[in-house]
Amino acid sequence: MSTAPSAVDLLLEDGSGRRPRADARRNVERLVRAAREVAAEGGGEITAHEIARRAGVGVGTFYRRVSTLELLLEAVLAEVLGEIIVRADEGLAHPDPWEGFSAFASSYIRLRNELCDLNHALGGTLDHARAELRDRMSMLVGRAQDAGLMRADITWEDVAFLLVSVSTGGHTVGLRAGELQWDRNLRVILDGLRTPEPAPLPGSPPTAAVLTG
């Protein structure tokens, strides 16, 4: 089973083998959490000033602890990708191929937004790591199909695009997303991949948005 790398450890590693001061580690932990928050929200520019603000530290502390924005984002990108791979390995180890695939899909749709925003901010550096993720997705889909638990007329590439379609925005055609909207979307996708009985939808349906201005 693979282990996700820690962005904090990657940033604090200086080759000396010495333990960093507790306050230094706390500041780096705050910066990593803040960077992930910004990336998870998506749609905006990831800046050192915004990360520092959310972390509750000054910009000077930001650069003293992580040197550059790129180094911070590279470490966080490695951490998020590692978490996705761990979730995939857990899915492959699950005794039920369908439950393993479903659990991975639920984790993936949330982590993917962070991954894509970080990758975009770094100019597409994820290219070299895509093979590892593709292999895991292919194995998860193949395992479920071999067990007769997923329709056989689709490919893992189809599944990759279907999972991307789950993570919609918060509004569309005057509607506001319902509670657990992504979970509802995912349940419909999963039921389309599986036969014969659909599962109950989680959360509530979308509602009309209150328009202002």
mmCIF file with all atom_site columns, C-alpha atoms in Angstrom:
data_model
loop_
_atom_site.group_PDB
_atom_site.id
_atom_site.type_symbol
_atom_site.label_atom_id
_atom_site.label_alt_id
_atom_site.label_comp_id
_atom_site.label_asym_id
_atom_site.label_entity_id
_atom_site.label_seq_id
_atom_site.pdbx_PDB_ins_code
_atom_site.Cartn_x
_atom_site.Cartn_y
_atom_site.Cartn_z
_atom_site.occupancy
_atom_site.B_iso_or_equiv
_atom_site.pdbx_formal_charge
_atom_site.auth_seq_id
_atom_site.auth_comp_id
_atom_site.auth_asym_id
_atom_site.auth_atom_id
_atom_site.pdbx_PDB_model_num
ATOM 1   C CA . MET A 1 1   ? 0.000   0.000  0.000   1.00 0.00 ? 1   MET A CA 1
ATOM 2   C CA . SER A 1 2   ? 1.391   3.398  -0.989  1.00 0.00 ? 2   SER A CA 1
ATOM 3   C CA . THR A 1 3   ? 1.716   6.283  1.463   1.00 0.00 ? 3   THR A CA 1
ATOM 4   C CA . ALA A 1 4   ? 0.900   9.882  0.600   1.00 0.00 ? 4   ALA A CA 1
ATOM 5   C CA . PRO A 1 5   ? 3.876   12.232 0.960   1.00 0.00 ? 5   PRO A CA 1
ATOM 6   C CA . SER A 1 6   ? 3.496   15.010 3.518   1.00 0.00 ? 6   SER A CA 1
ATOM 7   C CA . ALA A 1 7   ? 3.809   18.482 2.033   1.00 0.00 ? 7   ALA A CA 1
ATOM 8   C CA . VAL A 1 8   ? 4.971   19.750 5.426   1.00 0.00 ? 8   VAL A CA 1
ATOM 9   C CA . ASP A 1 9   ? 7.785   17.207 5.609   1.00 0.00 ? 9   ASP A CA 1
ATOM 10  C CA . LEU A 1 10  ? 8.819   17.925 2.014   1.00 0.00 ? 10  LEU A CA 1
ATOM 11  C CA . LEU A 1 11  ? 9.045   21.640 2.749   1.00 0.00 ? 11  LEU A CA 1
ATOM 12  C CA . LEU A 1 12  ? 10.935  21.223 6.029   1.00 0.00 ? 12  LEU A CA 1
ATOM 13  C CA . GLU A 1 13  ? 13.465  18.689 4.734   1.00 0.00 ? 13  GLU A CA 1
ATOM 14  C CA . ASP A 1 14  ? 16.860  20.374 4.528   1.00 0.00 ? 14  ASP A CA 1
ATOM 15  C CA . GLY A 1 15  ? 19.104  17.314 4.416   1.00 0.00 ? 15  GLY A CA 1
ATOM 16  C CA . SER A 1 16  ? 20.613  17.976 7.846   1.00 0.00 ? 16  SER A CA 1
ATOM 17  C CA . GLY A 1 17  ? 18.490  15.445 9.718   1.00 0.00 ? 17  GLY A CA 1
ATOM 18  C CA . ARG A 1 18  ? 17.683  18.068 12.369  1.00 0.00 ? 18  ARG A CA 1
ATOM 19  C CA . ARG A 1 19  ? 14.150  18.476 13.657  1.00 0.00 ? 19  ARG A CA 1
ATOM 20  C CA . PRO A 1 20  ? 12.642  21.868 12.779  1.00 0.00 ? 20  PRO A CA 1
ATOM 21  C CA . ARG A 1 21  ? 11.514  24.161 15.568  1.00 0.00 ? 21  ARG A CA 1
ATOM 22  C CA . ALA A 1 22  ? 7.911   23.659 16.672  1.00 0.00 ? 22  ALA A CA 1
ATOM 23  C CA . ASP A 1 23  ? 6.867   27.166 15.653  1.00 0.00 ? 23  ASP A CA 1
ATOM 24  C CA . ALA A 1 24  ? 8.406   26.700 12.192  1.00 0.00 ? 24  ALA A CA 1
ATOM 25  C CA . ARG A 1 25  ? 6.491   23.462 11.698  1.00 0.00 ? 25  ARG A CA 1
ATOM 26  C CA . ARG A 1 26  ? 3.226   25.037 12.857  1.00 0.00 ? 26  ARG A CA 1
ATOM 27  C CA . ASN A 1 27  ? 3.628   27.894 10.382  1.00 0.00 ? 27  ASN A CA 1
ATOM 28  C CA . VAL A 1 28  ? 4.328   25.519 7.501   1.00 0.00 ? 28  VAL A CA 1
ATOM 29  C CA . GLU A 1 29  ? 1.331   23.383 8.493   1.00 0.00 ? 29  GLU A CA 1
ATOM 30  C CA . ARG A 1 30  ? -0.864  26.507 8.395   1.00 0.00 ? 30  ARG A CA 1
ATOM 31  C CA . LEU A 1 31  ? 0.489   27.485 4.980   1.00 0.00 ? 31  LEU A CA 1
ATOM 32  C CA . VAL A 1 32  ? -0.136  24.017 3.558   1.00 0.00 ? 32  VAL A CA 1
ATOM 33  C CA . ARG A 1 33  ? -3.719  23.973 4.877   1.00 0.00 ? 33  ARG A CA 1
ATOM 34  C CA . ALA A 1 34  ? -4.350  27.439 3.476   1.00 0.00 ? 34  ALA A CA 1
ATOM 35  C CA . ALA A 1 35  ? -2.927  26.519 0.066   1.00 0.00 ? 35  ALA A CA 1
ATOM 36  C CA . ARG A 1 36  ? -5.188  23.489 -0.082  1.00 0.00 ? 36  ARG A CA 1
ATOM 37  C CA . GLU A 1 37  ? -8.211  25.578 0.880   1.00 0.00 ? 37  GLU A CA 1
ATOM 38  C CA . VAL A 1 38  ? -7.555  28.034 -1.938  1.00 0.00 ? 38  VAL A CA 1
ATOM 39  C CA . ALA A 1 39  ? -6.980  25.226 -4.443  1.00 0.00 ? 39  ALA A CA 1
ATOM 40  C CA . ALA A 1 40  ? -10.132 23.354 -3.341  1.00 0.00 ? 40  ALA A CA 1
ATOM 41  C CA . GLU A 1 41  ? -12.301 26.428 -3.910  1.00 0.00 ? 41  GLU A CA 1
ATOM 42  C CA . GLY A 1 42  ? -11.054 26.690 -7.484  1.00 0.00 ? 42  GLY A CA 1
ATOM 43  C CA . GLY A 1 43  ? -11.583 29.385 -10.052 1.00 0.00 ? 43  GLY A CA 1
ATOM 44  C CA . GLY A 1 44  ? -9.193  31.971 -8.633  1.00 0.00 ? 44  GLY A CA 1
ATOM 45  C CA . GLU A 1 45  ? -5.517  32.793 -8.738  1.00 0.00 ? 45  GLU A CA 1
ATOM 46  C CA . ILE A 1 46  ? -3.400  31.164 -6.065  1.00 0.00 ? 46  ILE A CA 1
ATOM 47  C CA . THR A 1 47  ? -1.155  33.848 -4.567  1.00 0.00 ? 47  THR A CA 1
ATOM 48  C CA . ALA A 1 48  ? 1.312   34.013 -1.701  1.00 0.00 ? 48  ALA A CA 1
ATOM 49  C CA . HIS A 1 49  ? -0.590  36.924 -0.167  1.00 0.00 ? 49  HIS A CA 1
ATOM 50  C CA . GLU A 1 50  ? -3.903  35.040 -0.094  1.00 0.00 ? 50  GLU A CA 1
ATOM 51  C CA . ILE A 1 51  ? -2.310  31.904 1.338   1.00 0.00 ? 51  ILE A CA 1
ATOM 52  C CA . ALA A 1 52  ? -0.503  33.919 4.016   1.00 0.00 ? 52  ALA A CA 1
ATOM 53  C CA . ARG A 1 53  ? -3.706  35.775 4.907   1.00 0.00 ? 53  ARG A CA 1
ATOM 54  C CA . ARG A 1 54  ? -5.652  32.549 5.357   1.00 0.00 ? 54  ARG A CA 1
ATOM 55  C CA . ALA A 1 55  ? -2.815  30.991 7.313   1.00 0.00 ? 55  ALA A CA 1
ATOM 56  C CA . GLY A 1 56  ? -2.753  33.967 9.680   1.00 0.00 ? 56  GLY A CA 1
ATOM 57  C CA . VAL A 1 57  ? 0.895   34.769 9.024   1.00 0.00 ? 57  VAL A CA 1
ATOM 58  C CA . GLY A 1 58  ? 2.694   37.658 7.376   1.00 0.00 ? 58  GLY A CA 1
ATOM 59  C CA . VAL A 1 59  ? 4.060   37.515 3.855   1.00 0.00 ? 59  VAL A CA 1
ATOM 60  C CA . GLY A 1 60  ? 7.550   37.732 5.329   1.00 0.00 ? 60  GLY A CA 1
ATOM 61  C CA . THR A 1 61  ? 6.892   34.565 7.334   1.00 0.00 ? 61  THR A CA 1
ATOM 62  C CA . PHE A 1 62  ? 5.529   32.915 4.183   1.00 0.00 ? 62  PHE A CA 1
ATOM 63  C CA . TYR A 1 63  ? 8.780   33.426 2.272   1.00 0.00 ? 63  TYR A CA 1
ATOM 64  C CA . ARG A 1 64  ? 10.947  32.663 5.278   1.00 0.00 ? 64  ARG A CA 1
ATOM 65  C CA . ARG A 1 65  ? 9.277   29.271 5.739   1.00 0.00 ? 65  ARG A CA 1
ATOM 66  C CA . VAL A 1 66  ? 8.708   28.098 2.156   1.00 0.00 ? 66  VAL A CA 1
ATOM 67  C CA . SER A 1 67  ? 11.101  30.276 0.081   1.00 0.00 ? 67  SER A CA 1
ATOM 68  C CA . THR A 1 68  ? 8.823   30.526 -2.967  1.00 0.00 ? 68  THR A CA 1
ATOM 69  C CA . LEU A 1 69  ? 5.179   30.037 -3.875  1.00 0.00 ? 69  LEU A CA 1
ATOM 70  C CA . GLU A 1 70  ? 6.229   27.426 -6.443  1.00 0.00 ? 70  GLU A CA 1
ATOM 71  C CA . LEU A 1 71  ? 7.971   25.275 -3.828  1.00 0.00 ? 71  LEU A CA 1
ATOM 72  C CA . LEU A 1 72  ? 4.877   25.349 -1.623  1.00 0.00 ? 72  LEU A CA 1
ATOM 73  C CA . LEU A 1 73  ? 2.538   24.451 -4.471  1.00 0.00 ? 73  LEU A CA 1
ATOM 74  C CA . GLU A 1 74  ? 4.809   21.669 -5.722  1.00 0.00 ? 74  GLU A CA 1
ATOM 75  C CA . ALA A 1 75  ? 4.856   20.095 -2.250  1.00 0.00 ? 75  ALA A CA 1
ATOM 76  C CA . VAL A 1 76  ? 1.075   20.402 -1.881  1.00 0.00 ? 76  VAL A CA 1
ATOM 77  C CA . LEU A 1 77  ? 0.563   18.992 -5.387  1.00 0.00 ? 77  LEU A CA 1
ATOM 78  C CA . ALA A 1 78  ? 2.662   15.948 -4.476  1.00 0.00 ? 78  ALA A CA 1
ATOM 79  C CA . GLU A 1 79  ? 0.630   15.513 -1.284  1.00 0.00 ? 79  GLU A CA 1
ATOM 80  C CA . VAL A 1 80  ? -2.749  15.690 -3.068  1.00 0.00 ? 80  VAL A CA 1
ATOM 81  C CA . LEU A 1 81  ? -1.654  13.338 -5.846  1.00 0.00 ? 81  LEU A CA 1
ATOM 82  C CA . GLY A 1 82  ? -0.319  10.962 -3.204  1.00 0.00 ? 82  GLY A CA 1
ATOM 83  C CA . GLU A 1 83  ? -3.661  11.005 -1.402  1.00 0.00 ? 83  GLU A CA 1
ATOM 84  C CA . ILE A 1 84  ? -5.484  10.131 -4.624  1.00 0.00 ? 84  ILE A CA 1
ATOM 85  C CA . ILE A 1 85  ? -3.121  7.210  -5.245  1.00 0.00 ? 85  ILE A CA 1
ATOM 86  C CA . VAL A 1 86  ? -3.617  6.000  -1.658  1.00 0.00 ? 86  VAL A CA 1
ATOM 87  C CA . ARG A 1 87  ? -7.413  6.133  -2.084  1.00 0.00 ? 87  ARG A CA 1
ATOM 88  C CA . ALA A 1 88  ? -7.052  4.157  -5.331  1.00 0.00 ? 88  ALA A CA 1
ATOM 89  C CA . ASP A 1 89  ? -4.881  1.520  -3.639  1.00 0.00 ? 89  ASP A CA 1
ATOM 90  C CA . GLU A 1 90  ? -7.420  1.243  -0.827  1.00 0.00 ? 90  GLU A CA 1
ATOM 91  C CA . GLY A 1 91  ? -10.117 0.724  -3.443  1.00 0.00 ? 91  GLY A CA 1
ATOM 92  C CA . LEU A 1 92  ? -8.095  -2.008 -5.124  1.00 0.00 ? 92  LEU A CA 1
ATOM 93  C CA . ALA A 1 93  ? -7.562  -3.706 -1.752  1.00 0.00 ? 93  ALA A CA 1
ATOM 94  C CA . HIS A 1 94  ? -11.272 -3.655 -0.869  1.00 0.00 ? 94  HIS A CA 1
ATOM 95  C CA . PRO A 1 95  ? -12.772 -7.173 -0.955  1.00 0.00 ? 95  PRO A CA 1
ATOM 96  C CA . ASP A 1 96  ? -15.778 -5.879 -2.916  1.00 0.00 ? 96  ASP A CA 1
ATOM 97  C CA . PRO A 1 97  ? -14.621 -4.472 -6.301  1.00 0.00 ? 97  PRO A CA 1
ATOM 98  C CA . TRP A 1 98  ? -17.688 -2.240 -6.652  1.00 0.00 ? 98  TRP A CA 1
ATOM 99  C CA . GLU A 1 99  ? -17.464 -0.789 -3.159  1.00 0.00 ? 99  GLU A CA 1
ATOM 100 C CA . GLY A 1 100 ? -13.748 -0.217 -3.675  1.00 0.00 ? 100 GLY A CA 1
ATOM 101 C CA . PHE A 1 101 ? -14.371 1.645  -6.922  1.00 0.00 ? 101 PHE A CA 1
ATOM 102 C CA . SER A 1 102 ? -17.233 3.692  -5.416  1.00 0.00 ? 102 SER A CA 1
ATOM 103 C CA . ALA A 1 103 ? -15.154 4.758  -2.413  1.00 0.00 ? 103 ALA A CA 1
ATOM 104 C CA . PHE A 1 104 ? -12.325 5.850  -4.699  1.00 0.00 ? 104 PHE A CA 1
ATOM 105 C CA . ALA A 1 105 ? -14.726 7.792  -6.937  1.00 0.00 ? 105 ALA A CA 1
ATOM 106 C CA . SER A 1 106 ? -16.132 9.712  -3.970  1.00 0.00 ? 106 SER A CA 1
ATOM 107 C CA . SER A 1 107 ? -12.656 10.733 -2.795  1.00 0.00 ? 107 SER A CA 1
ATOM 108 C CA . TYR A 1 108 ? -11.405 11.483 -6.288  1.00 0.00 ? 108 TYR A CA 1
ATOM 109 C CA . ILE A 1 109 ? -14.087 14.015 -7.235  1.00 0.00 ? 109 ILE A CA 1
ATOM 110 C CA . ARG A 1 110 ? -13.104 16.147 -4.231  1.00 0.00 ? 110 ARG A CA 1
ATOM 111 C CA . LEU A 1 111 ? -9.339  15.844 -4.480  1.00 0.00 ? 111 LEU A CA 1
ATOM 112 C CA . ARG A 1 112 ? -9.281  16.339 -8.246  1.00 0.00 ? 112 ARG A CA 1
ATOM 113 C CA . ASN A 1 113 ? -10.282 20.013 -8.018  1.00 0.00 ? 113 ASN A CA 1
ATOM 114 C CA . GLU A 1 114 ? -7.315  20.717 -5.748  1.00 0.00 ? 114 GLU A CA 1
ATOM 115 C CA . LEU A 1 115 ? -5.054  18.764 -8.065  1.00 0.00 ? 115 LEU A CA 1
ATOM 116 C CA . CYS A 1 116 ? -6.137  20.609 -11.197 1.00 0.00 ? 116 CYS A CA 1
ATOM 117 C CA . ASP A 1 117 ? -5.922  24.096 -9.689  1.00 0.00 ? 117 ASP A CA 1
ATOM 118 C CA . LEU A 1 118 ? -2.464  23.427 -8.288  1.00 0.00 ? 118 LEU A CA 1
ATOM 119 C CA . ASN A 1 119 ? -1.310  21.904 -11.555 1.00 0.00 ? 119 ASN A CA 1
ATOM 120 C CA . HIS A 1 120 ? -2.616  24.908 -13.498 1.00 0.00 ? 120 HIS A CA 1
ATOM 121 C CA . ALA A 1 121 ? -0.859  27.335 -11.150 1.00 0.00 ? 121 ALA A CA 1
ATOM 122 C CA . LEU A 1 122 ? 2.407   25.466 -11.746 1.00 0.00 ? 122 LEU A CA 1
ATOM 123 C CA . GLY A 1 123 ? 2.040   25.412 -15.521 1.00 0.00 ? 123 GLY A CA 1
ATOM 124 C CA . GLY A 1 124 ? 1.053   21.757 -15.977 1.00 0.00 ? 124 GLY A CA 1
ATOM 125 C CA . THR A 1 125 ? 3.850   19.987 -14.093 1.00 0.00 ? 125 THR A CA 1
ATOM 126 C CA . LEU A 1 126 ? 1.631   16.968 -13.379 1.00 0.00 ? 126 LEU A CA 1
ATOM 127 C CA . ASP A 1 127 ? 2.232   15.433 -16.813 1.00 0.00 ? 127 ASP A CA 1
ATOM 128 C CA . HIS A 1 128 ? 4.967   13.085 -15.602 1.00 0.00 ? 128 HIS A CA 1
ATOM 129 C CA . ALA A 1 129 ? 2.721   11.631 -12.865 1.00 0.00 ? 129 ALA A CA 1
ATOM 130 C CA . ARG A 1 130 ? -0.402  10.963 -14.917 1.00 0.00 ? 130 ARG A CA 1
ATOM 131 C CA . ALA A 1 131 ? 0.610   7.404  -15.845 1.00 0.00 ? 131 ALA A CA 1
ATOM 132 C CA . GLU A 1 132 ? 0.430   6.287  -12.221 1.00 0.00 ? 132 GLU A CA 1
ATOM 133 C CA . LEU A 1 133 ? -3.086  7.662  -11.791 1.00 0.00 ? 133 LEU A CA 1
ATOM 134 C CA . ARG A 1 134 ? -4.249  6.259  -15.125 1.00 0.00 ? 134 ARG A CA 1
ATOM 135 C CA . ASP A 1 135 ? -2.994  2.794  -14.180 1.00 0.00 ? 135 ASP A CA 1
ATOM 136 C CA . ARG A 1 136 ? -4.928  2.874  -10.907 1.00 0.00 ? 136 ARG A CA 1
ATOM 137 C CA . MET A 1 137 ? -8.155  3.994  -12.565 1.00 0.00 ? 137 MET A CA 1
ATOM 138 C CA . SER A 1 138 ? -7.809  1.354  -15.271 1.00 0.00 ? 138 SER A CA 1
ATOM 139 C CA . MET A 1 139 ? -7.306  -1.364 -12.647 1.00 0.00 ? 139 MET A CA 1
ATOM 140 C CA . LEU A 1 140 ? -10.269 -0.211 -10.540 1.00 0.00 ? 140 LEU A CA 1
ATOM 141 C CA . VAL A 1 141 ? -12.606 -0.233 -13.540 1.00 0.00 ? 141 VAL A CA 1
ATOM 142 C CA . GLY A 1 142 ? -11.257 -3.531 -14.889 1.00 0.00 ? 142 GLY A CA 1
ATOM 143 C CA . ARG A 1 143 ? -11.609 -5.209 -11.499 1.00 0.00 ? 143 ARG A CA 1
ATOM 144 C CA . ALA A 1 144 ? -15.261 -4.140 -11.196 1.00 0.00 ? 144 ALA A CA 1
ATOM 145 C CA . GLN A 1 145 ? -15.993 -5.243 -14.768 1.00 0.00 ? 145 GLN A CA 1
ATOM 146 C CA . ASP A 1 146 ? -14.296 -8.611 -14.299 1.00 0.00 ? 146 ASP A CA 1
ATOM 147 C CA . ALA A 1 147 ? -16.521 -9.199 -11.268 1.00 0.00 ? 147 ALA A CA 1
ATOM 148 C CA . GLY A 1 148 ? -19.617 -8.442 -13.358 1.00 0.00 ? 148 GLY A CA 1
ATOM 149 C CA . LEU A 1 149 ? -20.401 -5.387 -11.219 1.00 0.00 ? 149 LEU A CA 1
ATOM 150 C CA . MET A 1 150 ? -19.880 -2.676 -13.852 1.00 0.00 ? 150 MET A CA 1
ATOM 151 C CA . ARG A 1 151 ? -21.256 -2.537 -17.368 1.00 0.00 ? 151 ARG A CA 1
ATOM 152 C CA . ALA A 1 152 ? -18.786 -3.967 -19.847 1.00 0.00 ? 152 ALA A CA 1
ATOM 153 C CA . ASP A 1 153 ? -19.489 -1.643 -22.789 1.00 0.00 ? 153 ASP A CA 1
ATOM 154 C CA . ILE A 1 154 ? -17.463 1.274  -21.438 1.00 0.00 ? 154 ILE A CA 1
ATOM 155 C CA . THR A 1 155 ? -13.763 1.917  -20.967 1.00 0.00 ? 155 THR A CA 1
ATOM 156 C CA . TRP A 1 156 ? -11.885 3.351  -18.014 1.00 0.00 ? 156 TRP A CA 1
ATOM 157 C CA . GLU A 1 157 ? -11.369 6.469  -20.116 1.00 0.00 ? 157 GLU A CA 1
ATOM 158 C CA . ASP A 1 158 ? -15.165 6.871  -20.266 1.00 0.00 ? 158 ASP A CA 1
ATOM 159 C CA . VAL A 1 159 ? -15.268 6.568  -16.484 1.00 0.00 ? 159 VAL A CA 1
ATOM 160 C CA . ALA A 1 160 ? -12.597 9.260  -16.088 1.00 0.00 ? 160 ALA A CA 1
ATOM 161 C CA . PHE A 1 161 ? -14.731 11.747 -18.024 1.00 0.00 ? 161 PHE A CA 1
ATOM 162 C CA . LEU A 1 162 ? -17.894 10.744 -16.180 1.00 0.00 ? 162 LEU A CA 1
ATOM 163 C CA . LEU A 1 163 ? -16.256 11.401 -12.814 1.00 0.00 ? 163 LEU A CA 1
ATOM 164 C CA . VAL A 1 164 ? -15.118 14.842 -13.983 1.00 0.00 ? 164 VAL A CA 1
ATOM 165 C CA . SER A 1 165 ? -18.744 15.716 -14.813 1.00 0.00 ? 165 SER A CA 1
ATOM 166 C CA . VAL A 1 166 ? -19.785 15.184 -11.177 1.00 0.00 ? 166 VAL A CA 1
ATOM 167 C CA . SER A 1 167 ? -18.021 18.279 -9.772  1.00 0.00 ? 167 SER A CA 1
ATOM 168 C CA . THR A 1 168 ? -20.367 20.979 -11.013 1.00 0.00 ? 168 THR A CA 1
ATOM 169 C CA . GLY A 1 169 ? -20.464 24.616 -9.956  1.00 0.00 ? 169 GLY A CA 1
ATOM 170 C CA . GLY A 1 170 ? -22.813 26.021 -7.343  1.00 0.00 ? 170 GLY A CA 1
ATOM 171 C CA . HIS A 1 171 ? -25.321 27.621 -9.726  1.00 0.00 ? 171 HIS A CA 1
ATOM 172 C CA . THR A 1 172 ? -26.909 26.936 -13.119 1.00 0.00 ? 172 THR A CA 1
ATOM 173 C CA . VAL A 1 173 ? -29.954 28.317 -14.994 1.00 0.00 ? 173 VAL A CA 1
ATOM 174 C CA . GLY A 1 174 ? -31.139 30.149 -11.894 1.00 0.00 ? 174 GLY A CA 1
ATOM 175 C CA . LEU A 1 175 ? -30.802 27.135 -9.632  1.00 0.00 ? 175 LEU A CA 1
ATOM 176 C CA . ARG A 1 176 ? -28.677 26.775 -6.536  1.00 0.00 ? 176 ARG A CA 1
ATOM 177 C CA . ALA A 1 177 ? -26.943 23.438 -5.930  1.00 0.00 ? 177 ALA A CA 1
ATOM 178 C CA . GLY A 1 178 ? -28.578 21.309 -3.278  1.00 0.00 ? 178 GLY A CA 1
ATOM 179 C CA . GLU A 1 179 ? -26.954 19.890 -0.205  1.00 0.00 ? 179 GLU A CA 1
ATOM 180 C CA . LEU A 1 180 ? -24.447 17.185 -1.179  1.00 0.00 ? 180 LEU A CA 1
ATOM 181 C CA . GLN A 1 181 ? -24.982 18.025 -4.858  1.00 0.00 ? 181 GLN A CA 1
ATOM 182 C CA . TRP A 1 182 ? -21.762 16.318 -5.903  1.00 0.00 ? 182 TRP A CA 1
ATOM 183 C CA . ASP A 1 183 ? -22.809 13.191 -4.003  1.00 0.00 ? 183 ASP A CA 1
ATOM 184 C CA . ARG A 1 184 ? -26.143 13.194 -5.810  1.00 0.00 ? 184 ARG A CA 1
ATOM 185 C CA . ASN A 1 185 ? -24.428 13.630 -9.164  1.00 0.00 ? 185 ASN A CA 1
ATOM 186 C CA . LEU A 1 186 ? -22.025 10.821 -8.356  1.00 0.00 ? 186 LEU A CA 1
ATOM 187 C CA . ARG A 1 187 ? -24.848 8.479  -7.313  1.00 0.00 ? 187 ARG A CA 1
ATOM 188 C CA . VAL A 1 188 ? -26.533 8.965  -10.700 1.00 0.00 ? 188 VAL A CA 1
ATOM 189 C CA . ILE A 1 189 ? -23.233 8.269  -12.471 1.00 0.00 ? 189 ILE A CA 1
ATOM 190 C CA . LEU A 1 190 ? -22.587 5.160  -10.369 1.00 0.00 ? 190 LEU A CA 1
ATOM 191 C CA . ASP A 1 191 ? -26.078 3.840  -11.017 1.00 0.00 ? 191 ASP A CA 1
ATOM 192 C CA . GLY A 1 192 ? -25.509 4.376  -14.734 1.00 0.00 ? 192 GLY A CA 1
ATOM 193 C CA . LEU A 1 193 ? -22.359 2.287  -14.501 1.00 0.00 ? 193 LEU A CA 1
ATOM 194 C CA . ARG A 1 194 ? -23.971 -0.490 -12.501 1.00 0.00 ? 194 ARG A CA 1
ATOM 195 C CA . THR A 1 195 ? -26.967 -2.771 -12.835 1.00 0.00 ? 195 THR A CA 1
ATOM 196 C CA . PRO A 1 196 ? -29.627 -3.649 -11.937 1.00 0.00 ? 196 PRO A CA 1
ATOM 197 C CA . GLU A 1 197 ? -30.941 -1.597 -8.967  1.00 0.00 ? 197 GLU A CA 1
ATOM 198 C CA . PRO A 1 198 ? -30.199 2.119  -8.418  1.00 0.00 ? 198 PRO A CA 1
ATOM 199 C CA . ALA A 1 199 ? -29.295 3.305  -4.919  1.00 0.00 ? 199 ALA A CA 1
ATOM 200 C CA . PRO A 1 200 ? -31.113 6.125  -3.033  1.00 0.00 ? 200 PRO A CA 1
ATOM 201 C CA . LEU A 1 201 ? -29.914 9.642  -3.832  1.00 0.00 ? 201 LEU A CA 1
ATOM 202 C CA . PRO A 1 202 ? -28.133 11.464 -0.985  1.00 0.00 ? 202 PRO A CA 1
ATOM 203 C CA . GLY A 1 203 ? -28.919 15.030 0.027   1.00 0.00 ? 203 GLY A CA 1
ATOM 204 C CA . SER A 1 204 ? -31.621 17.212 -1.492  1.00 0.00 ? 204 SER A CA 1
ATOM 205 C CA . PRO A 1 205 ? -32.330 18.371 -5.075  1.00 0.00 ? 205 PRO A CA 1
ATOM 206 C CA . PRO A 1 206 ? -31.313 21.808 -6.392  1.00 0.00 ? 206 PRO A CA 1
ATOM 207 C CA . THR A 1 207 ? -33.490 24.792 -5.469  1.00 0.00 ? 207 THR A CA 1
ATOM 208 C CA . ALA A 1 208 ? -34.317 28.084 -7.164  1.00 0.00 ? 208 ALA A CA 1
ATOM 209 C CA . ALA A 1 209 ? -31.670 30.686 -6.412  1.00 0.00 ? 209 ALA A CA 1
ATOM 210 C CA . VAL A 1 210 ? -32.652 34.001 -4.874  1.00 0.00 ? 210 VAL A CA 1
ATOM 211 C CA . LEU A 1 211 ? -31.610 36.604 -7.438  1.00 0.00 ? 211 LEU A CA 1
ATOM 212 C CA . THR A 1 212 ? -30.407 39.971 -6.138  1.00 0.00 ? 212 THR A CA 1
ATOM 213 C CA . GLY A 1 213 ? -29.576 43.222 -7.857  1.00 0.00 ? 213 GLY A CA 1
#
